[in-house]
CSV table of C-alpha atoms in Angstrom, one decimal:
chain,number,residue,atom,x,y,z
B,1,MET,CA,9.0,19.5,-14.2
B,2,SER,CA,9.8,21.7,-17.2
B,3,THR,CA,12.5,20.6,-19.6
B,4,PRO,CA,13.8,20.6,-23.3
B,5,SER,CA,13.2,18.8,-26.6
B,6,GLY,CA,14.6,17.3,-29.7
B,7,ASP,CA,13.1,15.7,-32.8
B,8,GLN,CA,12.0,18.2,-35.4
B,9,PRO,CA,13.5,21.6,-35.2
B,10,ALA,CA,10.9,24.2,-34.6
B,11,THR,CA,10.4,27.1,-32.3
B,12,GLU,CA,7.4,27.7,-30.1
B,13,PRO,CA,5.4,30.6,-31.5
B,14,ALA,CA,4.5,33.5,-29.3
B,15,PRO,CA,0.8,33.9,-28.6
B,16,SER,CA,-1.0,36.4,-30.8
B,17,GLY,CA,-4.4,37.8,-31.4
B,18,GLU,CA,-5.1,38.5,-27.7
B,19,PRO,CA,-6.6,41.8,-26.6
B,20,GLY,CA,-4.2,44.7,-26.5
B,21,GLY,CA,-2.4,44.3,-29.9
B,22,ASP,CA,-0.5,41.1,-30.8
B,23,GLY,CA,0.0,40.1,-27.2
B,24,ARG,CA,3.8,39.8,-27.5
B,25,ALA,CA,4.8,42.3,-24.9
B,26,GLY,CA,2.3,40.9,-22.4
B,27,TYR,CA,3.3,37.4,-23.1
B,28,GLU,CA,7.1,38.1,-22.7
B,29,SER,CA,6.5,40.0,-19.5
B,30,VAL,CA,4.4,37.3,-17.9
B,31,GLU,CA,6.8,34.5,-19.1
B,32,SER,CA,9.8,36.3,-17.6
B,33,LEU,CA,8.1,36.7,-14.3
B,34,LEU,CA,7.0,33.0,-14.2
B,35,LEU,CA,10.2,31.3,-15.5
B,36,GLY,CA,13.0,33.8,-15.5
B,37,PRO,CA,15.1,34.6,-18.6
B,38,ARG,CA,15.6,32.1,-21.4
B,39,THR,CA,19.3,31.2,-21.3
B,40,TRP,CA,20.2,27.6,-22.2
B,41,THR,CA,19.9,25.5,-25.4
B,42,ARG,CA,18.5,22.0,-25.2
B,43,SER,CA,21.9,20.4,-25.1
B,44,GLU,CA,23.2,22.9,-22.4
B,45,VAL,CA,20.2,22.3,-20.1
B,46,ALA,CA,20.6,18.5,-20.4
B,47,HIS,CA,24.3,18.8,-19.6
B,48,LEU,CA,23.7,21.1,-16.6
B,49,ALA,CA,21.1,18.7,-15.2
B,50,GLY,CA,23.4,15.7,-15.7
B,51,VAL,CA,21.1,13.8,-18.1
B,52,GLY,CA,21.3,12.8,-21.7
B,53,THR,CA,19.8,15.1,-24.4
B,54,GLU,CA,17.4,12.4,-25.6
B,55,HIS,CA,16.2,11.8,-22.0
B,56,ALA,CA,15.6,15.5,-21.6
B,57,ALA,CA,13.8,15.7,-24.9
B,58,ARG,CA,11.6,12.7,-24.0
B,59,ILE,CA,10.5,14.5,-20.8
B,60,TRP,CA,9.8,17.7,-22.7
B,61,ARG,CA,7.7,15.9,-25.2
B,62,ALA,CA,5.8,14.2,-22.4
B,63,LEU,CA,5.0,17.6,-20.9
B,64,GLY,CA,3.3,18.5,-24.3
B,65,PHE,CA,5.7,21.2,-25.5
B,66,PRO,CA,6.8,21.5,-29.1
B,67,ALA,CA,10.3,20.7,-30.3
B,68,VAL,CA,13.0,23.4,-30.1
B,69,ALA,CA,15.9,24.1,-32.5
B,70,ASP,CA,19.3,23.0,-31.3
B,71,GLU,CA,20.7,26.5,-31.3
B,72,ASP,CA,17.7,28.2,-29.7
B,73,PRO,CA,18.3,29.4,-26.0
B,74,ALA,CA,14.8,28.5,-25.0
B,75,PHE,CA,15.3,27.1,-21.5
B,76,THR,CA,15.8,28.6,-18.1
B,77,ASP,CA,17.4,27.8,-14.8
B,78,ALA,CA,14.0,26.5,-13.6
B,79,ASP,CA,14.1,23.9,-16.4
B,80,VAL,CA,17.5,22.7,-15.1
B,81,GLU,CA,16.3,22.5,-11.5
B,82,ALA,CA,13.2,20.6,-12.6
B,83,LEU,CA,15.3,18.0,-14.5
B,84,ARG,CA,17.5,17.6,-11.4
B,85,ALA,CA,14.5,17.1,-9.2
B,86,GLY,CA,13.3,14.2,-11.4
B,87,GLU,CA,16.8,12.7,-11.1
B,88,ARG,CA,16.7,13.0,-7.3
B,89,LEU,CA,13.4,11.2,-7.2
B,90,ILE,CA,14.8,8.4,-9.3
B,91,HIS,CA,17.9,8.0,-7.1
B,92,ALA,CA,15.7,8.0,-4.0
B,93,GLY,CA,13.7,5.1,-5.4
B,94,VAL,CA,10.5,7.0,-5.5
B,95,ILE,CA,10.1,6.6,-9.3
B,96,THR,CA,11.9,4.8,-12.0
B,97,ALA,CA,13.5,6.2,-15.2
B,98,GLU,CA,10.6,4.7,-17.1
B,99,SER,CA,7.8,6.0,-14.8
B,100,GLU,CA,9.4,9.5,-14.8
B,101,THR,CA,8.1,10.0,-18.4
B,102,MET,CA,4.6,8.8,-17.4
B,103,MET,CA,4.6,11.1,-14.4
B,104,ALA,CA,5.5,14.1,-16.6
B,105,ARG,CA,2.7,13.2,-18.9
B,106,ALA,CA,0.2,12.9,-16.1
B,107,LEU,CA,1.3,16.2,-14.6
B,108,ALA,CA,1.0,17.9,-17.9
B,109,HIS,CA,-2.5,16.5,-18.6
B,110,HIS,CA,-3.9,17.9,-15.3
B,111,LEU,CA,-1.9,21.1,-14.9
B,112,SER,CA,-2.2,22.3,-18.5
B,113,ARG,CA,-6.0,22.4,-18.1
B,114,LEU,CA,-5.7,24.3,-14.9
B,115,ALA,CA,-3.2,26.8,-16.5
B,116,GLU,CA,-5.5,27.3,-19.5
B,117,TRP,CA,-8.4,28.2,-17.3
B,118,GLN,CA,-6.3,30.5,-15.1
B,119,VAL,CA,-4.8,32.4,-18.1
B,120,HIS,CA,-8.3,32.9,-19.6
B,121,THR,CA,-9.6,34.1,-16.3
B,122,LEU,CA,-6.8,36.7,-15.8
B,123,ALA,CA,-6.1,37.6,-19.5
B,124,SER,CA,-8.6,40.4,-19.9
B,125,GLN,CA,-7.4,42.2,-16.7
B,126,ILE,CA,-3.7,41.9,-17.5
B,127,THR,CA,-3.9,42.9,-21.1
B,128,ALA,CA,-6.2,45.8,-20.4
B,129,GLU,CA,-3.7,47.2,-17.9
B,130,GLY,CA,-0.6,46.7,-20.0
B,131,GLY,CA,3.0,47.6,-19.2
B,132,ASP,CA,4.1,48.0,-15.6
B,133,ARG,CA,0.6,47.6,-14.3
B,134,ALA,CA,0.3,44.2,-16.0
B,135,GLU,CA,3.5,43.0,-14.3
B,136,GLU,CA,2.2,44.3,-11.0
B,137,SER,CA,-1.0,42.3,-11.4
B,138,VAL,CA,1.0,39.1,-12.1
B,139,LEU,CA,3.2,39.7,-9.1
B,140,THR,CA,0.2,40.2,-6.9
B,141,LEU,CA,-2.1,37.5,-8.3
B,142,LEU,CA,0.5,34.7,-8.9
B,143,PRO,CA,1.3,34.1,-5.1
B,144,GLU,CA,-2.4,33.9,-4.4
B,145,LEU,CA,-3.0,31.3,-7.1
B,146,GLU,CA,0.0,29.3,-5.9
B,147,LEU,CA,-1.2,29.5,-2.3
B,148,LEU,CA,-4.6,28.1,-3.3
B,149,GLN,CA,-3.1,25.3,-5.4
B,150,ARG,CA,-0.6,24.3,-2.8
B,151,HIS,CA,-3.3,24.2,-0.1
B,152,VAL,CA,-5.8,22.1,-2.1
B,153,TRP,CA,-2.9,19.8,-3.3
B,154,ARG,CA,-1.8,19.2,0.4
B,155,ARG,CA,-5.4,18.7,1.4
B,156,HIS,CA,-5.8,15.9,-1.2
B,157,LEU,CA,-2.4,14.4,-0.3
B,158,ALA,CA,-3.6,14.2,3.3
B,159,ALA,CA,-7.0,12.7,2.3
B,160,HIS,CA,-5.3,10.0,0.1
B,161,ALA,CA,-2.7,9.3,2.7
B,162,ALA,CA,-5.5,8.6,5.3
B,163,ARG,CA,-7.0,6.0,2.9
B,164,THR,CA,-3.7,4.5,1.8
B,165,LEU,CA,-1.0,4.6,4.5
B,166,PRO,CA,-0.9,2.5,7.7
B,167,ARG,CA,-2.5,4.1,10.7
B,168,GLU,CA,-1.2,3.7,14.3
B,169,ASP,CA,-4.7,3.7,15.8
B,170,LYS,CA,-5.7,0.4,14.0
B,171,PRO,CA,-4.5,-3.0,15.2
B,172,ASP,CA,-3.8,-4.2,11.7
B,173,GLY,CA,-2.0,-1.0,10.7
B,174,GLY,CA,-5.0,0.3,8.7
B,175,GLY,CA,-4.5,1.6,5.2
B,176,GLU,CA,-6.0,0.3,2.0
B,177,ASP,CA,-6.9,-3.4,1.7
B,178,THR,CA,-6.0,-4.2,-1.8
B,179,ARG,CA,-7.5,-7.7,-1.7
B,180,SER,CA,-5.6,-8.3,-4.9
B,181,SER,CA,-2.1,-8.9,-6.2
B,182,GLN,CA,-0.1,-5.7,-6.3
B,183,ALA,CA,3.2,-4.9,-7.9
B,184,LYS,CA,6.0,-3.8,-5.6
B,185,GLY,CA,8.8,-1.3,-6.0
B,186,ALA,CA,9.3,2.2,-7.3
B,187,GLY,CA,6.7,3.4,-9.8
B,188,ALA,CA,4.4,0.4,-9.3
B,189,PHE,CA,0.7,0.9,-9.8
B,190,PRO,CA,-1.8,-0.7,-7.3
B,191,VAL,CA,-4.6,-3.0,-8.4
B,192,LEU,CA,-7.4,-2.4,-5.9
B,193,ARG,CA,-10.9,-3.7,-5.4
B,194,ARG,CA,-13.2,-0.7,-6.0
B,195,ALA,CA,-16.7,0.2,-7.0
B,196,VAL,CA,-16.6,2.2,-10.2
B,197,GLY,CA,-19.5,4.4,-11.6
B,198,PHE,CA,-20.3,6.4,-14.7
B,199,THR,CA,-23.1,9.0,-14.6
B,200,ASP,CA,-24.1,10.8,-17.8
B,201,MET,CA,-26.8,13.2,-19.1
B,202,VAL,CA,-29.4,11.6,-21.3
B,203,GLY,CA,-30.0,13.3,-24.7
B,204,TYR,CA,-27.0,15.6,-24.2
B,205,THR,CA,-26.1,15.8,-27.9
B,206,ARG,CA,-29.6,16.6,-29.0
B,207,MET,CA,-30.0,19.2,-26.2
B,208,THR,CA,-26.8,21.1,-27.0
B,209,ARG,CA,-28.0,21.9,-30.5
B,210,GLY,CA,-30.5,24.4,-29.1
B,211,LEU,CA,-28.2,26.0,-26.5
B,212,ASP,CA,-25.9,29.0,-26.9
B,213,GLY,CA,-22.5,29.1,-25.2
B,214,PRO,CA,-23.6,30.6,-21.9
B,215,GLU,CA,-26.6,28.3,-21.6
B,216,LEU,CA,-24.5,25.2,-22.3
B,217,ALA,CA,-21.8,26.4,-19.7
B,218,ARG,CA,-24.5,26.9,-17.1
B,219,MET,CA,-25.9,23.4,-17.7
B,220,ILE,CA,-22.5,21.8,-17.5
B,221,ASP,CA,-21.6,23.8,-14.4
B,222,ARG,CA,-24.9,22.6,-12.7
B,223,PHE,CA,-24.2,19.0,-13.7
B,224,GLU,CA,-20.7,19.0,-12.3
B,225,GLU,CA,-21.7,20.9,-9.2
B,226,LEU,CA,-24.5,18.3,-8.4
B,227,THR,CA,-22.5,15.2,-9.2
B,228,THR,CA,-19.2,16.2,-7.5
B,229,SER,CA,-21.1,17.4,-4.4
B,230,VAL,CA,-23.0,14.1,-4.1
B,231,ILE,CA,-19.8,12.0,-4.8
B,232,ALA,CA,-17.9,13.9,-2.1
B,233,GLU,CA,-20.7,13.6,0.4
B,234,GLY,CA,-20.9,9.9,-0.3
B,235,ARG,CA,-17.2,9.3,0.4
B,236,GLY,CA,-16.4,8.8,-3.3
B,237,ARG,CA,-13.8,10.4,-5.6
B,238,VAL,CA,-14.3,12.0,-8.9
B,239,VAL,CA,-11.7,10.5,-11.4
B,240,LYS,CA,-12.6,12.8,-14.3
B,241,THR,CA,-15.4,14.4,-16.2
B,242,ILE,CA,-15.6,13.5,-19.9
B,243,GLY,CA,-18.0,15.9,-21.7
B,244,ASP,CA,-21.5,14.9,-20.5
B,245,GLU,CA,-20.4,12.2,-18.0
B,246,VAL,CA,-18.5,11.8,-14.8
B,247,LEU,CA,-16.4,8.8,-13.8
B,248,PHE,CA,-16.1,8.2,-10.0
B,249,VAL,CA,-14.9,5.5,-7.7
B,250,ALA,CA,-15.8,4.5,-4.1
B,251,ASP,CA,-14.2,2.2,-1.6
B,252,THR,CA,-17.4,0.1,-1.1
B,253,ALA,CA,-20.4,-1.0,-3.1
B,254,ASP,CA,-22.6,0.5,-0.5
B,255,ASP,CA,-21.0,3.9,-0.9
B,256,ALA,CA,-21.3,3.8,-4.7
B,257,ALA,CA,-24.9,2.7,-4.6
B,258,GLY,CA,-25.8,5.5,-2.2
B,259,ILE,CA,-24.1,8.0,-4.5
B,260,ALA,CA,-25.9,6.8,-7.6
B,261,LEU,CA,-29.4,6.9,-6.0
B,262,GLU,CA,-28.8,10.3,-4.4
B,263,ILE,CA,-27.7,11.7,-7.8
B,264,ALA,CA,-30.9,10.4,-9.3
B,265,SER,CA,-33.0,11.8,-6.5
B,266,ARG,CA,-31.5,15.3,-6.7
B,267,THR,CA,-31.6,15.4,-10.5
B,268,GLU,CA,-35.3,14.6,-10.5
B,269,ALA,CA,-35.9,17.6,-8.3
B,270,ASP,CA,-33.7,19.9,-10.4
B,271,PRO,CA,-35.5,21.3,-13.5
B,272,ALA,CA,-32.3,22.9,-14.8
B,273,LEU,CA,-30.9,19.4,-15.6
B,274,PRO,CA,-31.8,16.6,-18.0
B,275,ARG,CA,-32.4,13.1,-16.7
B,276,LEU,CA,-29.2,11.3,-15.6
B,277,ARG,CA,-28.4,7.6,-15.7
B,278,THR,CA,-25.7,5.6,-13.9
B,279,GLY,CA,-23.8,2.3,-14.3
B,280,LEU,CA,-21.9,0.7,-11.4
B,281,ALA,CA,-19.5,-2.2,-11.3
B,282,HIS,CA,-17.3,-3.7,-8.6
B,283,GLY,CA,-14.0,-5.5,-8.9
B,284,ALA,CA,-10.3,-5.2,-9.6
B,285,VAL,CA,-9.2,-1.7,-10.8
B,286,LEU,CA,-5.7,-0.6,-11.9
B,287,ASN,CA,-5.1,2.8,-10.4
B,288,ARG,CA,-2.6,4.7,-12.5
B,289,PHE,CA,-1.7,8.4,-12.0
B,290,GLY,CA,-5.2,9.2,-10.6
B,291,ASP,CA,-7.0,7.4,-13.4
B,292,VAL,CA,-8.6,3.9,-13.4
B,293,TYR,CA,-8.4,1.1,-15.9
B,294,GLY,CA,-9.6,-2.5,-16.3
B,295,SER,CA,-12.7,-4.6,-17.1
B,296,THR,CA,-14.5,-3.2,-14.1
B,297,VAL,CA,-14.4,0.3,-15.6
B,298,ASN,CA,-15.5,-1.0,-19.0
B,299,THR,CA,-18.4,-2.9,-17.4
B,300,ALA,CA,-19.6,0.3,-15.6
B,301,ALA,CA,-19.5,2.2,-18.9
B,302,ARG,CA,-21.5,-0.5,-20.8
B,303,LEU,CA,-24.1,-0.5,-18.0
B,304,THR,CA,-24.5,3.3,-18.2
B,305,ALA,CA,-25.2,3.1,-21.9
B,306,LEU,CA,-27.9,0.5,-21.2
B,307,ALA,CA,-29.6,2.3,-18.3
B,308,ARG,CA,-32.8,4.2,-18.9
B,309,PRO,CA,-33.2,7.8,-17.8
B,310,GLY,CA,-33.3,8.2,-14.1
B,311,THR,CA,-32.2,4.7,-13.3
B,312,THR,CA,-29.0,2.9,-12.1
B,313,LEU,CA,-27.8,-0.5,-13.4
B,314,VAL,CA,-25.1,-2.5,-11.5
B,315,ASP,CA,-23.2,-5.7,-12.3
B,316,THR,CA,-23.7,-9.0,-10.6
B,317,GLU,CA,-20.6,-8.6,-8.4
B,318,LEU,CA,-21.8,-5.2,-7.0
B,319,ALA,CA,-25.3,-6.6,-6.6
B,320,ALA,CA,-23.9,-9.5,-4.5
B,321,GLU,CA,-22.2,-6.9,-2.2
B,322,LEU,CA,-25.5,-5.2,-1.7
B,323,ALA,CA,-27.7,-8.2,-1.3
B,324,HIS,CA,-27.6,-8.3,2.5
B,325,LEU,CA,-28.3,-4.6,2.9
B,326,ALA,CA,-31.9,-3.4,3.7
B,327,ASP,CA,-31.4,0.0,2.0
B,328,TYR,CA,-31.7,-1.4,-1.6
B,329,THR,CA,-33.9,-3.5,-3.8
B,330,LEU,CA,-32.3,-5.4,-6.7
B,331,LYS,CA,-33.9,-6.8,-9.8
B,332,ALA,CA,-32.0,-8.9,-12.2
B,333,LEU,CA,-32.7,-8.1,-15.9
B,334,ARG,CA,-32.3,-10.2,-19.0
B,335,PRO,CA,-28.7,-10.7,-20.1
B,336,VAL,CA,-27.7,-8.5,-23.1
B,337,SER,CA,-25.0,-8.6,-25.7
B,338,VAL,CA,-22.9,-5.4,-25.9
B,339,ARG,CA,-19.5,-4.6,-27.3
B,340,GLY,CA,-16.9,-6.7,-25.5
B,341,TYR,CA,-19.5,-8.7,-23.5
B,342,LYS,CA,-21.7,-11.6,-25.0
B,343,ARG,CA,-23.8,-11.9,-21.9
B,344,LEU,CA,-23.7,-8.9,-19.7
B,345,ARG,CA,-26.1,-9.4,-16.8
B,346,PRO,CA,-27.5,-6.0,-15.6
B,347,VAL,CA,-29.2,-5.6,-12.3
B,348,LEU,CA,-31.6,-2.7,-11.6
B,349,LEU,CA,-30.8,-0.9,-8.4
B,350,ARG,CA,-33.5,1.0,-6.5
B,351,PRO,CA,-33.8,2.3,-3.0
B,352,ALA,CA,-35.7,0.1,-0.6
B,353,VAL,CA,-39.5,0.5,-0.6
B,354,GLU,CA,-39.6,2.3,2.8
B,355,ARG,CA,-37.1,4.9,1.5
B,356,ARG,CA,-39.0,5.5,-1.7
B,357,GLY,CA,-42.2,5.9,0.3
């Protein structure tokens, strides 16, 4: 969804300072190939899409783009079609007028990061070639990027559908068991029972002072490679990475515990990484545009901050879920007072003695 703006008149500056001069020719060439010619003002694009100008401006701001002057023909036919697509989703009952803005914001959050990485990856090649050869590169590479993005997106759609939608091969219809009240209707966000985990690098701030850019990039890449691999193998899902830590969820406490202990084991055997620590909690989680919210998430974060290097702390609810399983040993620790919790009761999670031996 790509649309227009209001508020403070301003025009979006063209990128400059890139290799190959001021970058203007390369930028205009790439933009034209991606979006088509700029034709419409913000009031015209709203009229053509059949929406109000303030509505269009709100979506444009949610996408993270700067305001555009009233008389500036800054928008394309693709912007009109994107606005119309949003309206069709509203009329179909898939989203509401209110959640359309939230959806635009979520799309922008994830896709802008992807776009930034892709442009940096391709920029040196495109600007070095210049002119017609630059356009040829864009025309050649863009379909390949789109193919990869579409395939990965569809793969994730299929994976989430398998967990969420009813299945014919199960007597009860299958699908997610929310075990919690859940809002109904278009644009509703489910509240599910999940295991939530944070894993972070111990001493990250101190370590980064002595690393140059390439060294820091290698360490972060190794951290993300190890954690995301273990989470995927353990049937979990990475929610996001936040600097030196990763937030993940799993359907069961058993899955989350297995992930945490495997991360600790592999890190201990990897000299390229600092020690990691993990906090896990189990309970109700609000799932909103791929992110998770609620006290369960907060508890997992507090437990991570309390954990010693190489260890995993869990809350009492997750410990209760694991108590009957022979794969783990659990040791209740003294209650502690942390921000937001007067008596947080951490439980130390370890693999069973036979596994450790």
